[in-house]
PDB file of C-alpha atoms (C1' of nucleotides) in Angstrom:
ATOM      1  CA  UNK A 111      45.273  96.426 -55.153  1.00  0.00           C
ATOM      2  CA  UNK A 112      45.691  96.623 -58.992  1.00  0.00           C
ATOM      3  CA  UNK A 113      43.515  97.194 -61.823  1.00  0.00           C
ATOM      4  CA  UNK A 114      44.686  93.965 -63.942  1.00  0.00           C
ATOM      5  CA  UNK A 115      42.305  91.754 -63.793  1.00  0.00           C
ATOM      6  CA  UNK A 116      42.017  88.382 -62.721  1.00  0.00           C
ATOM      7  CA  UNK A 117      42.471  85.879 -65.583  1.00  0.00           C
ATOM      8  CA  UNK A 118      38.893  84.674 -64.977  1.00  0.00           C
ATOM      9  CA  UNK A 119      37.068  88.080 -64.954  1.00  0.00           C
ATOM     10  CA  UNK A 120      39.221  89.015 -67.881  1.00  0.00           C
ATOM     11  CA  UNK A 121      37.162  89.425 -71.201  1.00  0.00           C
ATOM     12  CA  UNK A 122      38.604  87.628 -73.923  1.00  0.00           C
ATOM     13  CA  UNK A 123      38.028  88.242 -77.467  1.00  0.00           C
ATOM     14  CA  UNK A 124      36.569  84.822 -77.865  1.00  0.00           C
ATOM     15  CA  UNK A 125      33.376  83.608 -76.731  1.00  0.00           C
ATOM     16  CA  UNK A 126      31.585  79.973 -76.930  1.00  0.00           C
ATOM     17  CA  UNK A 127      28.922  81.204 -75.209  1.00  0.00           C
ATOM     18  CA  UNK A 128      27.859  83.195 -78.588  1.00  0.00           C
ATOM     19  CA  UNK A 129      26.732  81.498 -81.042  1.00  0.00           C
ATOM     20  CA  UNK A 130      28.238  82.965 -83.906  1.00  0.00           C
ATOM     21  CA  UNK A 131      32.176  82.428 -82.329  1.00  0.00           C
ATOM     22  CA  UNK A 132      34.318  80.316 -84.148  1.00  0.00           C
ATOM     23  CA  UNK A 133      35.627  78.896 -81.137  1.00  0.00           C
ATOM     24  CA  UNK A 134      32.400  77.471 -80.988  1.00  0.00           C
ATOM     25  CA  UNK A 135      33.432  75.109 -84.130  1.00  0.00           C
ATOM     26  CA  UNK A 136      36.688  74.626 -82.951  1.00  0.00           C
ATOM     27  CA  UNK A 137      35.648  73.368 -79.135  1.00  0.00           C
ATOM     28  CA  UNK A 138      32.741  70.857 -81.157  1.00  0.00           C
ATOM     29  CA  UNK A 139      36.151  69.437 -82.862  1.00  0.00           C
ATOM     30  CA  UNK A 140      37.676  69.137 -79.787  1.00  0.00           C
ATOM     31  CA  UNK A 141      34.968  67.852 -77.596  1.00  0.00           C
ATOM     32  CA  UNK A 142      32.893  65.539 -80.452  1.00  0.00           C
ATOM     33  CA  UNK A 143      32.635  62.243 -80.297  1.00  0.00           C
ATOM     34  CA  UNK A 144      35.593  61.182 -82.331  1.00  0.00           C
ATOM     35  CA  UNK A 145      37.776  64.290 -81.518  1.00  0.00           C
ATOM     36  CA  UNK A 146      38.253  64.036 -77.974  1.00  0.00           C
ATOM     37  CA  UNK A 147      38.915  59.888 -78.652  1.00  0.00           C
ATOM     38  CA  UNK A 148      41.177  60.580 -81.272  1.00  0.00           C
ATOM     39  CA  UNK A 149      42.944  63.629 -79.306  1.00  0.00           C
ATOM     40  CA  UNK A 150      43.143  60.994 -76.248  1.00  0.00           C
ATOM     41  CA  UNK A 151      44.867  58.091 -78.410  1.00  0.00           C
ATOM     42  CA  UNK A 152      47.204  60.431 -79.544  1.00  0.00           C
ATOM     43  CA  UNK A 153      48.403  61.898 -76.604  1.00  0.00           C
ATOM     44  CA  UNK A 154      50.506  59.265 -75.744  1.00  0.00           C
ATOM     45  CA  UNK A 155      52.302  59.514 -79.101  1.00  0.00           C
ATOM     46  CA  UNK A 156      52.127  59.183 -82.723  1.00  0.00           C
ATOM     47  CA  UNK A 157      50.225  56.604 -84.354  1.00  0.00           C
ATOM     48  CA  UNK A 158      49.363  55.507 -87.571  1.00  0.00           C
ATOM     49  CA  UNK A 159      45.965  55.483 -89.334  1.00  0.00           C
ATOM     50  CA  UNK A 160      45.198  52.102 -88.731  1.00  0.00           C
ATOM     51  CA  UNK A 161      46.532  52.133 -85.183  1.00  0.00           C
ATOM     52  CA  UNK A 162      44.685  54.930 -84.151  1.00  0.00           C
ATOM     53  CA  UNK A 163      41.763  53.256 -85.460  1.00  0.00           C
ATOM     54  CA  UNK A 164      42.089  50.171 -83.393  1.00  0.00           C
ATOM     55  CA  UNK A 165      42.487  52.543 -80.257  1.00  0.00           C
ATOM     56  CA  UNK A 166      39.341  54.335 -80.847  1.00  0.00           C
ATOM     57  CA  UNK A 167      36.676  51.464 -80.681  1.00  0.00           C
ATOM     58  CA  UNK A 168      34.080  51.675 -83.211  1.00  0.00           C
ATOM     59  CA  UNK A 169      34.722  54.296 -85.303  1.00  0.00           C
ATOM     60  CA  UNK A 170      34.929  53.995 -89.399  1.00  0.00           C
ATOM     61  CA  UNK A 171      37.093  54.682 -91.632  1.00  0.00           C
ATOM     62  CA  UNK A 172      35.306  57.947 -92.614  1.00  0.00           C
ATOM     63  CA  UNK A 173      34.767  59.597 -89.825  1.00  0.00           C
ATOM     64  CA  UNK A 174      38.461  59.013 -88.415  1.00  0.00           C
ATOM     65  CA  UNK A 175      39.689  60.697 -91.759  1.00  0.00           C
ATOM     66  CA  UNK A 176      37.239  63.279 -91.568  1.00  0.00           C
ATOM     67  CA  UNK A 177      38.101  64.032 -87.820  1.00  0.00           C
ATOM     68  CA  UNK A 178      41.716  63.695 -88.318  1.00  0.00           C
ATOM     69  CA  UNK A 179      41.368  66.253 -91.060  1.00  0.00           C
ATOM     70  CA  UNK A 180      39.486  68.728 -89.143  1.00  0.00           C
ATOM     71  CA  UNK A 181      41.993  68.033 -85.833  1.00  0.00           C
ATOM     72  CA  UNK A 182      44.996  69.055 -88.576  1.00  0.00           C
ATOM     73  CA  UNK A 183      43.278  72.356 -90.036  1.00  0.00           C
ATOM     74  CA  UNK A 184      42.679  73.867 -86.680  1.00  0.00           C
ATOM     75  CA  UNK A 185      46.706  73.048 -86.199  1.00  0.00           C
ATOM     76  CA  UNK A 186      45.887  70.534 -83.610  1.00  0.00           C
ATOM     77  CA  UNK A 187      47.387  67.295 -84.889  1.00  0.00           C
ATOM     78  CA  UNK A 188      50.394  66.937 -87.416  1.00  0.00           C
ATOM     79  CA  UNK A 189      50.588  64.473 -90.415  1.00  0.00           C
ATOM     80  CA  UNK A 190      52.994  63.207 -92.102  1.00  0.00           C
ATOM     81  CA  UNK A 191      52.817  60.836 -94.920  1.00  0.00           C
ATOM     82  CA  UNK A 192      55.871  58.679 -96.274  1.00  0.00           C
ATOM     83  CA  UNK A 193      55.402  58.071-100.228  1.00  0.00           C
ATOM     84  CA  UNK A 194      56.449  54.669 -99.575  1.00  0.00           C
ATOM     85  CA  UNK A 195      54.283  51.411-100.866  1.00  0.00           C
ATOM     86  CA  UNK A 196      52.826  50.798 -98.795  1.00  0.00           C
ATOM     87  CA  UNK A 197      52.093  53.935 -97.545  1.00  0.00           C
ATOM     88  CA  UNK A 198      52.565  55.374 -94.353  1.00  0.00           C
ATOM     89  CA  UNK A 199      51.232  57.969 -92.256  1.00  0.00           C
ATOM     90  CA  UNK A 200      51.648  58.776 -89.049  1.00  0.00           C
ATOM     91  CA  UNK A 201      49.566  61.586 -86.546  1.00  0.00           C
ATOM     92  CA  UNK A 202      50.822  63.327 -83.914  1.00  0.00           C
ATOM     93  CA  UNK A 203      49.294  66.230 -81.897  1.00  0.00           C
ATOM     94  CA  UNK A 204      50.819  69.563 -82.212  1.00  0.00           C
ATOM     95  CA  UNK A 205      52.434  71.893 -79.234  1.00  0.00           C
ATOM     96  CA  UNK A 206      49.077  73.244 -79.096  1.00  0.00           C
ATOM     97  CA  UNK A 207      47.179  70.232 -79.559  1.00  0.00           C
ATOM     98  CA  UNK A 208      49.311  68.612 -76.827  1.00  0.00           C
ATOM     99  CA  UNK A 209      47.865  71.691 -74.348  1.00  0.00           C
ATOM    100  CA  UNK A 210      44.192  70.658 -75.502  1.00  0.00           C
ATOM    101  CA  UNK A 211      44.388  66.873 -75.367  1.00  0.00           C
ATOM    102  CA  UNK A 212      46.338  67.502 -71.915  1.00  0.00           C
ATOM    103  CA  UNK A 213      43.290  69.163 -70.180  1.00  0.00           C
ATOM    104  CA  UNK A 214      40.872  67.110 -72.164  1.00  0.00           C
ATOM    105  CA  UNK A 215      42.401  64.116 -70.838  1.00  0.00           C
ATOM    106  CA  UNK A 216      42.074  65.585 -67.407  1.00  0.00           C
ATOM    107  CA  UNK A 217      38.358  66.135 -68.006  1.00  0.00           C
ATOM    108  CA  UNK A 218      37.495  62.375 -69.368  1.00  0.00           C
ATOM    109  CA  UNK A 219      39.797  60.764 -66.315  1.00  0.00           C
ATOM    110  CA  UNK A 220      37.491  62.355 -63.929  1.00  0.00           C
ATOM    111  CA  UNK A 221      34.402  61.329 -65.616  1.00  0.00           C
ATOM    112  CA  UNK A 222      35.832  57.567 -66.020  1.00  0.00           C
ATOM    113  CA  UNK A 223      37.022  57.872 -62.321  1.00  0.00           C
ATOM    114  CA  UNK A 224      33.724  58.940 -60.965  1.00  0.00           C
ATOM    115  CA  UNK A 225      31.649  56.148 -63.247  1.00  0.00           C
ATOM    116  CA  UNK A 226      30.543  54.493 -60.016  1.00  0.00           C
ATOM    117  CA  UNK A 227      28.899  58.123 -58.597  1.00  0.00           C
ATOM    118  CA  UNK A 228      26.907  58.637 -61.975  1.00  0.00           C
ATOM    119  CA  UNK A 229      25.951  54.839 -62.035  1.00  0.00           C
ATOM    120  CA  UNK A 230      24.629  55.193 -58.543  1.00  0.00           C
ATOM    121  CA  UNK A 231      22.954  58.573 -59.161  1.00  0.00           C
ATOM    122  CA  UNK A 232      21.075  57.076 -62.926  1.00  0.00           C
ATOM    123  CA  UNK A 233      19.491  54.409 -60.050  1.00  0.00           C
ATOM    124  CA  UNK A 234      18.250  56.952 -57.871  1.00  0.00           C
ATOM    125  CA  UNK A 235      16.745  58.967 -60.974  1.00  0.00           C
ATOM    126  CA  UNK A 236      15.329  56.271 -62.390  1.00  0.00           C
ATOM    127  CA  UNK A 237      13.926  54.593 -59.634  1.00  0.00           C
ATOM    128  CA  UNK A 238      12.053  57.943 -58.169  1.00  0.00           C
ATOM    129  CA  UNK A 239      10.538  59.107 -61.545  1.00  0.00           C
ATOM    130  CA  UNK A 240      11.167  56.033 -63.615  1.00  0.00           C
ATOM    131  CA  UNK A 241       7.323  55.154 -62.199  1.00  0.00           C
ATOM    132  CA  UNK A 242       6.319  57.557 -64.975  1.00  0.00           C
TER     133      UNK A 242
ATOM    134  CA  UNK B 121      59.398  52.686 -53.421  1.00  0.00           C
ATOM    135  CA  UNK B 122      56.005  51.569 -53.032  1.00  0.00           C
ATOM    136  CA  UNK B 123      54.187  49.003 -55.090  1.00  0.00           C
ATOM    137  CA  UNK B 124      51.174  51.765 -55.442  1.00  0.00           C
ATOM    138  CA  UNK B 125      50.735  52.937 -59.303  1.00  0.00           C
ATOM    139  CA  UNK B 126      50.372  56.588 -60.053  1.00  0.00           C
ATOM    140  CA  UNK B 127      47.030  57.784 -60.647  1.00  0.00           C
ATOM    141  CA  UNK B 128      48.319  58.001 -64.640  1.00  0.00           C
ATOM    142  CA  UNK B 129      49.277  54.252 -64.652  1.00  0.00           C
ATOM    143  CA  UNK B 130      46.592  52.561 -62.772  1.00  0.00           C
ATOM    144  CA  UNK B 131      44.294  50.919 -65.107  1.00  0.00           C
ATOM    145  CA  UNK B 132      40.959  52.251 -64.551  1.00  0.00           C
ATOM    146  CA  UNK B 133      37.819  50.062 -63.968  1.00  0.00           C
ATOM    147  CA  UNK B 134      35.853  52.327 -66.892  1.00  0.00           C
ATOM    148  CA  UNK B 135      37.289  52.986 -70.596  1.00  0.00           C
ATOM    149  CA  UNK B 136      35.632  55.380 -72.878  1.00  0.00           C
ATOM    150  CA  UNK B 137      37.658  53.753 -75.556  1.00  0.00           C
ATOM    151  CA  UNK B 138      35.950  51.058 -75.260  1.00  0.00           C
ATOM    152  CA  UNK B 139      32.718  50.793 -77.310  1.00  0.00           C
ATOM    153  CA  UNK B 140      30.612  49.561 -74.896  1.00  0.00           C
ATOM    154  CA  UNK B 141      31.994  51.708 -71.748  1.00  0.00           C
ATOM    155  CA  UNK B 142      29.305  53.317 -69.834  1.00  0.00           C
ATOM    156  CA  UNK B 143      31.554  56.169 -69.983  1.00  0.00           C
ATOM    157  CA  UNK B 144      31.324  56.867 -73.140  1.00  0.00           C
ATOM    158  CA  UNK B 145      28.183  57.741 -72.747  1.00  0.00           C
ATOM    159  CA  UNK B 146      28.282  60.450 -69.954  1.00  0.00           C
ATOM    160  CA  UNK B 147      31.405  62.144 -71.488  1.00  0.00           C
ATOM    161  CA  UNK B 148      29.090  62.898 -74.617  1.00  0.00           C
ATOM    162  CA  UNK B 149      26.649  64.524 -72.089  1.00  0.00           C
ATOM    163  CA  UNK B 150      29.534  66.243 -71.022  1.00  0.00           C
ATOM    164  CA  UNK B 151      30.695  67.368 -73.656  1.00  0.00           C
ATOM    165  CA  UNK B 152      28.164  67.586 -76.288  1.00  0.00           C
ATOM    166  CA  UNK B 153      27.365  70.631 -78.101  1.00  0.00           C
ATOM    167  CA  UNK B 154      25.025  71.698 -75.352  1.00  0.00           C
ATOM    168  CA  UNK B 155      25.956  70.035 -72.817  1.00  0.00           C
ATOM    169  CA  UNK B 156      29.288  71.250 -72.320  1.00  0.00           C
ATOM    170  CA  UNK B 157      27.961  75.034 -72.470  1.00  0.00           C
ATOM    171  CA  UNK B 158      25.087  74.277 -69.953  1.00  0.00           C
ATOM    172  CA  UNK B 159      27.768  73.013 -67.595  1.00  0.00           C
ATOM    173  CA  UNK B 160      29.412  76.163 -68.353  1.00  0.00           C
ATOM    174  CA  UNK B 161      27.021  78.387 -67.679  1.00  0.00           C
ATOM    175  CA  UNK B 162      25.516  76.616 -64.126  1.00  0.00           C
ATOM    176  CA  UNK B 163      29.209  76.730 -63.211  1.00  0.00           C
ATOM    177  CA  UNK B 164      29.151  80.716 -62.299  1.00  0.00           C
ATOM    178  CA  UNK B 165      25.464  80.327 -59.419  1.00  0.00           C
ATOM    179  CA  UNK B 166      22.265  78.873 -60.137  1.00  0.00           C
ATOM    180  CA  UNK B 167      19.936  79.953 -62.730  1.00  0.00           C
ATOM    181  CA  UNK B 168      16.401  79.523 -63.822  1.00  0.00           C
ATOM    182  CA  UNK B 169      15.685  77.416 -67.177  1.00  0.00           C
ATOM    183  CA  UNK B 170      14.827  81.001 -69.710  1.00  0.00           C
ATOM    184  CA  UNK B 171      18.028  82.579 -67.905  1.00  0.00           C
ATOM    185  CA  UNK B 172      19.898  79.686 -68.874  1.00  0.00           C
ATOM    186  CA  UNK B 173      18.476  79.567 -72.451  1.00  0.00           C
ATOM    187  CA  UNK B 174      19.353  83.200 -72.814  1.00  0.00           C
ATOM    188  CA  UNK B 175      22.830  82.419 -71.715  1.00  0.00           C
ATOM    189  CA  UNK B 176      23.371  79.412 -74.059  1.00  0.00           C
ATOM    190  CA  UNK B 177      22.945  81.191 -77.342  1.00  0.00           C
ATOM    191  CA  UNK B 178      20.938  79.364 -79.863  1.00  0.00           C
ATOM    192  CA  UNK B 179      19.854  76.303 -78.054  1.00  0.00           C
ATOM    193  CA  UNK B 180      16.243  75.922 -78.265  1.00  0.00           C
ATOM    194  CA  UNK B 181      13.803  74.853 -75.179  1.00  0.00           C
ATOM    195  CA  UNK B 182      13.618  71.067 -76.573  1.00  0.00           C
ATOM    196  CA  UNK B 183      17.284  70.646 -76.329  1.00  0.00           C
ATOM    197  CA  UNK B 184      17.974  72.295 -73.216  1.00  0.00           C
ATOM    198  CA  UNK B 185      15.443  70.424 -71.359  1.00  0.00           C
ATOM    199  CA  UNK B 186      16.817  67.496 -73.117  1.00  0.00           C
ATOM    200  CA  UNK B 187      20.189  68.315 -72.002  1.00  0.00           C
ATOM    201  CA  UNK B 188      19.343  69.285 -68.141  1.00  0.00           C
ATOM    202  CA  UNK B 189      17.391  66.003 -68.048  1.00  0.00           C
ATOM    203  CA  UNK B 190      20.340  64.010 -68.937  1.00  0.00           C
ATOM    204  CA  UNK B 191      22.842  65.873 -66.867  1.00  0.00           C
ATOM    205  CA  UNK B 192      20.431  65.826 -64.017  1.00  0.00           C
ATOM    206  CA  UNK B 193      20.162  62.117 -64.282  1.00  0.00           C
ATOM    207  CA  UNK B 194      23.989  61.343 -64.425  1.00  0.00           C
ATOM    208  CA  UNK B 195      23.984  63.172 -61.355  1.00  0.00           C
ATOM    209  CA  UNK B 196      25.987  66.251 -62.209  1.00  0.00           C
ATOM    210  CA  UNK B 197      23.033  69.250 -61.965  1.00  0.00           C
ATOM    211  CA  UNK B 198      20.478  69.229 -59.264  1.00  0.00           C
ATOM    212  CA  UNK B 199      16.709  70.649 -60.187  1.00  0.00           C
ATOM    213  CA  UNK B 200      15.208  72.666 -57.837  1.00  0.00           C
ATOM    214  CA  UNK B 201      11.248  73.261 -58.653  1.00  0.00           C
ATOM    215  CA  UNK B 202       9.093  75.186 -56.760  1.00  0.00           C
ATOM    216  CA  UNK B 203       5.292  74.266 -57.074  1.00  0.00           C
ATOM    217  CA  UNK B 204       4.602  78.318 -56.744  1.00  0.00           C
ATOM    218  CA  UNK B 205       2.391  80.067 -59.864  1.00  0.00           C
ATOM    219  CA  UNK B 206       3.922  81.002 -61.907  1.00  0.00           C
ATOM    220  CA  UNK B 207       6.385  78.154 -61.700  1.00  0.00           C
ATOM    221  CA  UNK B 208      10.142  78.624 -60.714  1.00  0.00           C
ATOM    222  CA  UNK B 209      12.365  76.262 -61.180  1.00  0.00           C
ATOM    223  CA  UNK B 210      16.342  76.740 -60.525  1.00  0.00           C
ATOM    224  CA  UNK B 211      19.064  74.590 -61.902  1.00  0.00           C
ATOM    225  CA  UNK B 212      22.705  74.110 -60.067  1.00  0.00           C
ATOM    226  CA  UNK B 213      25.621  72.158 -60.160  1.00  0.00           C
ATOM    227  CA  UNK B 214      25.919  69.171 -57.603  1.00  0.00           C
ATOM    228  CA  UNK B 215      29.715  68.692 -55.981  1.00  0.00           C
ATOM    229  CA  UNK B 216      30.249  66.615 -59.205  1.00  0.00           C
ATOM    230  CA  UNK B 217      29.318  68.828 -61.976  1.00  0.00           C
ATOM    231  CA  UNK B 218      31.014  71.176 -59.990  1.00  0.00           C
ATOM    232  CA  UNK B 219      34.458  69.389 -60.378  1.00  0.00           C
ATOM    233  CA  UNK B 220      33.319  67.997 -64.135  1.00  0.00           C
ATOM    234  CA  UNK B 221      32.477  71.829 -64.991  1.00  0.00           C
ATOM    235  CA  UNK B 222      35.502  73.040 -63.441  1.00  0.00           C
ATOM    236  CA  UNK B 223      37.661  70.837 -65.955  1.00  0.00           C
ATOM    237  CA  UNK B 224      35.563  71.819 -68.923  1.00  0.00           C
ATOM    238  CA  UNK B 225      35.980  75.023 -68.158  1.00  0.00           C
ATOM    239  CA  UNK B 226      39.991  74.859 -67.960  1.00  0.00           C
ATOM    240  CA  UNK B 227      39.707  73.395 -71.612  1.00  0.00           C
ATOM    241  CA  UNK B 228      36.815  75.700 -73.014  1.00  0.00           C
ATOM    242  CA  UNK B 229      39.059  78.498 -71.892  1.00  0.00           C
ATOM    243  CA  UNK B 230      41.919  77.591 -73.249  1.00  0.00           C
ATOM    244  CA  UNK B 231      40.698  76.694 -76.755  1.00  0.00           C
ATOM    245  CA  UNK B 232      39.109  80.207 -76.405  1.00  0.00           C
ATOM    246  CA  UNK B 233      42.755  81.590 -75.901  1.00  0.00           C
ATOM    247  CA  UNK B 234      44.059  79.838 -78.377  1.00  0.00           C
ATOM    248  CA  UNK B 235      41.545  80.405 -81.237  1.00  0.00           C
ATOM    249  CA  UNK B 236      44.274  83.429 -82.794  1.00  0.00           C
ATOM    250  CA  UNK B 237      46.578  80.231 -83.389  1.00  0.00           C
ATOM    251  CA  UNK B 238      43.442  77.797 -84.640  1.00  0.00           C
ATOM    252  CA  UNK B 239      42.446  80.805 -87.218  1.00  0.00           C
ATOM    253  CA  UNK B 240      46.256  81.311 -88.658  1.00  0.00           C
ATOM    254  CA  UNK B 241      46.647  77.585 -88.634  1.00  0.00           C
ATOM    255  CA  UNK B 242      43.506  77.362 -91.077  1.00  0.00           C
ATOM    256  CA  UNK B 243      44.819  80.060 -93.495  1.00  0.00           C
ATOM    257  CA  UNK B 244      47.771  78.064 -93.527  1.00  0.00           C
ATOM    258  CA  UNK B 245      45.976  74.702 -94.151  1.00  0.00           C
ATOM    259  CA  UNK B 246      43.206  75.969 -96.869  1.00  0.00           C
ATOM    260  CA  UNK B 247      46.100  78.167 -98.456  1.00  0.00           C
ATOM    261  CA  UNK B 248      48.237  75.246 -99.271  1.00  0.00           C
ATOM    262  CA  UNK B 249      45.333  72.556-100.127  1.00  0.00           C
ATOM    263  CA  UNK B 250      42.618  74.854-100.723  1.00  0.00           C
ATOM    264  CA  UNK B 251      43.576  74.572-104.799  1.00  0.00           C
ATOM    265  CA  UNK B 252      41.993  71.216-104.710  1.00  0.00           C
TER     266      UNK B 252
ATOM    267  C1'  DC C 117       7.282  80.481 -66.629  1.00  0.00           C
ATOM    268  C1'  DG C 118       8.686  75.759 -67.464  1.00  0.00           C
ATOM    269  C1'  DG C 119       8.240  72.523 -69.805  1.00  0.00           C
ATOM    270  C1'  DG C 120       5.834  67.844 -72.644  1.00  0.00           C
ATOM    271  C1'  DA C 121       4.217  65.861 -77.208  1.00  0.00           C
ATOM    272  C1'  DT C 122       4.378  65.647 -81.924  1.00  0.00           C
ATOM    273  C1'  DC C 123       5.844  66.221 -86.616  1.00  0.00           C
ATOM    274  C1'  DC C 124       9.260  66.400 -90.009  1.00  0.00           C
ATOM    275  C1'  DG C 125      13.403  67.889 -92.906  1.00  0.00           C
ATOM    276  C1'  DG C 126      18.197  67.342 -93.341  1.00  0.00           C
ATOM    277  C1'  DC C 127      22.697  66.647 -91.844  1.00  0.00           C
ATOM    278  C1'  DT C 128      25.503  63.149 -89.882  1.00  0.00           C
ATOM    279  C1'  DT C 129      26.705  58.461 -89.689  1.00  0.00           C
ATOM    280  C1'  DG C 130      27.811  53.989 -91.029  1.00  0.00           C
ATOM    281  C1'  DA C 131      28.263  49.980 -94.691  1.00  0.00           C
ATOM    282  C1'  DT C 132      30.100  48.964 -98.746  1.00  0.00           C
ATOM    283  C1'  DA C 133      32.894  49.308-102.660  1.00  0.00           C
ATOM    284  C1'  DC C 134      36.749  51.172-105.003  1.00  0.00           C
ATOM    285  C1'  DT C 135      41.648  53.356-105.649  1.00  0.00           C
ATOM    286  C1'  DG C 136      46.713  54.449-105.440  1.00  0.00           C
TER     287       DG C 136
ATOM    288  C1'  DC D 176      48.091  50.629 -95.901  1.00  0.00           C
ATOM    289  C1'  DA D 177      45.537  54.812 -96.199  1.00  0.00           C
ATOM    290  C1'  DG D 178      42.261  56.636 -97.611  1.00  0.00           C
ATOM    291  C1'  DT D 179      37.939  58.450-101.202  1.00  0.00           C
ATOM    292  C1'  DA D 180      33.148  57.839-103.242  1.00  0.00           C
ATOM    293  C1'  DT D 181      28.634  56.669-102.918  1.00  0.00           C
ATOM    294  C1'  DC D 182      24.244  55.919-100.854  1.00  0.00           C
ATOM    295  C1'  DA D 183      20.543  54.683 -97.550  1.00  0.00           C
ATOM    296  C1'  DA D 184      19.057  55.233 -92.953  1.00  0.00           C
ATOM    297  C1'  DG D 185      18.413  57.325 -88.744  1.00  0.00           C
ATOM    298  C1'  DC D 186      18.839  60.359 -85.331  1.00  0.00           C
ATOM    299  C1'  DC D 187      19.319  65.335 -84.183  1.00  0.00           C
ATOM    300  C1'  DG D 188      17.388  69.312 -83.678  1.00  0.00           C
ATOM    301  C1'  DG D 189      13.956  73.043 -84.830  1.00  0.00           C
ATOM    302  C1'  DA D 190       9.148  74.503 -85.154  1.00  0.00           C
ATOM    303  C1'  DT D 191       4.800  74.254 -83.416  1.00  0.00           C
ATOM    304  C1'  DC D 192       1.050  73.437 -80.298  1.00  0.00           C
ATOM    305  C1'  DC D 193      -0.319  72.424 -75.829  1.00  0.00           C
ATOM    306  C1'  DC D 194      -0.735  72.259 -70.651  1.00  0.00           C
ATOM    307  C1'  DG D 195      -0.202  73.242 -65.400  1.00  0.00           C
TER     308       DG D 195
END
DNA sequence: CGGGATCCGGCTTGATACTG
DNA sequence: CAGTATCAAGCCGGATCCCG
């Protein structure tokens, strides 16, 4: 038996649970609405501006840019702008970010793969206490 | 070879790219700002509703109840109330949230590992644009 | 202890318009 | 095409009071 411990019991200098952690911030980046979208589209490969806002249904023009610029300060996602005209600009995720969106996409092809379970458990809720 | 698609290529009955997607939805229980660290916390045993607001630091009582209620009803946290005085009432993952958890957890940890390279990777970023 | 109901301020969000 | 600027609205989330 050794003394190292086992990556889960291992303390590690970051902690979401606390509220003052900065990997707090950066896991609300990842996991936001637009984030986790945007870090799914791009897993796949690089895509332009417009592109990646045809991928992600419904979100504006703002909050792509402002997501996109969030994604590229925590050295998640990579830009890189042609000074062409028109210009062009394409996104691509990082090493890193590749890591994050990998497990992220593992997380949101659960959820879409178990749709049918949650569907069937909303009826049950709402049909016992819905009476309310 | 077989005519069966890999799990990757199969097209999925549910979307969260899609606007409308019912999916949508639950992954934003999943992994909203609360959400996400509730799932966290139930992932470890059980635990009563003040032991779980002491664990998530900073949520307050509205939003956790407004969290378990929504997790509960997708099916992914099962209440258990006893009608005793005073009142206990223990919250726990179901098989589901178990799995969902277990996915969030993978990616929560990692960002946490990886929050050394987020911080540098900030520097870097506000060093170069910060003289806006 | 474990919540529900209500009020309310402000940050986030989403159109719209404008620019290089 | 790839954004920025502006502004109104609305929803989020906290504080407070209450009850079983």
């Amino acid at each position: 038996m050794t003394t190292v411990p086992r990556p889960e019991e291992r303390e590690l200098p970051f902690n979401v649970f606390a509220k003052a952690c900065p990997s707090r911030g950066t896991l609300e980046h990842v996991t936001g609405r637009w984030g986790a979208l945007t870090l799914g589209a791009l897993h796949e490969g690089s895509l332009r501006f417009n592109e990646l806002r045809r991928r992600v249904d419904g979100v504006s023009e703002k909050m792509l840019s402002q997501t996109l610029q969030a994604l590229e300060r925590d050295g998640l996602v990579h830009r890189e702008a042609q000074p062409t005209n028109p210009p062009r600009v394409d996104y691509e995720l990082t090493p890193l970010g590749h890591e994050v969106a990998g497990r992220l996409l593992a997380l949101i092809q659960y959820v879409e793969g178990s749709m049918d379970a949650v569907l069937e458990a909303r009826e049950r809720y709402d049909e016992t206490r819905g009476a309310r």
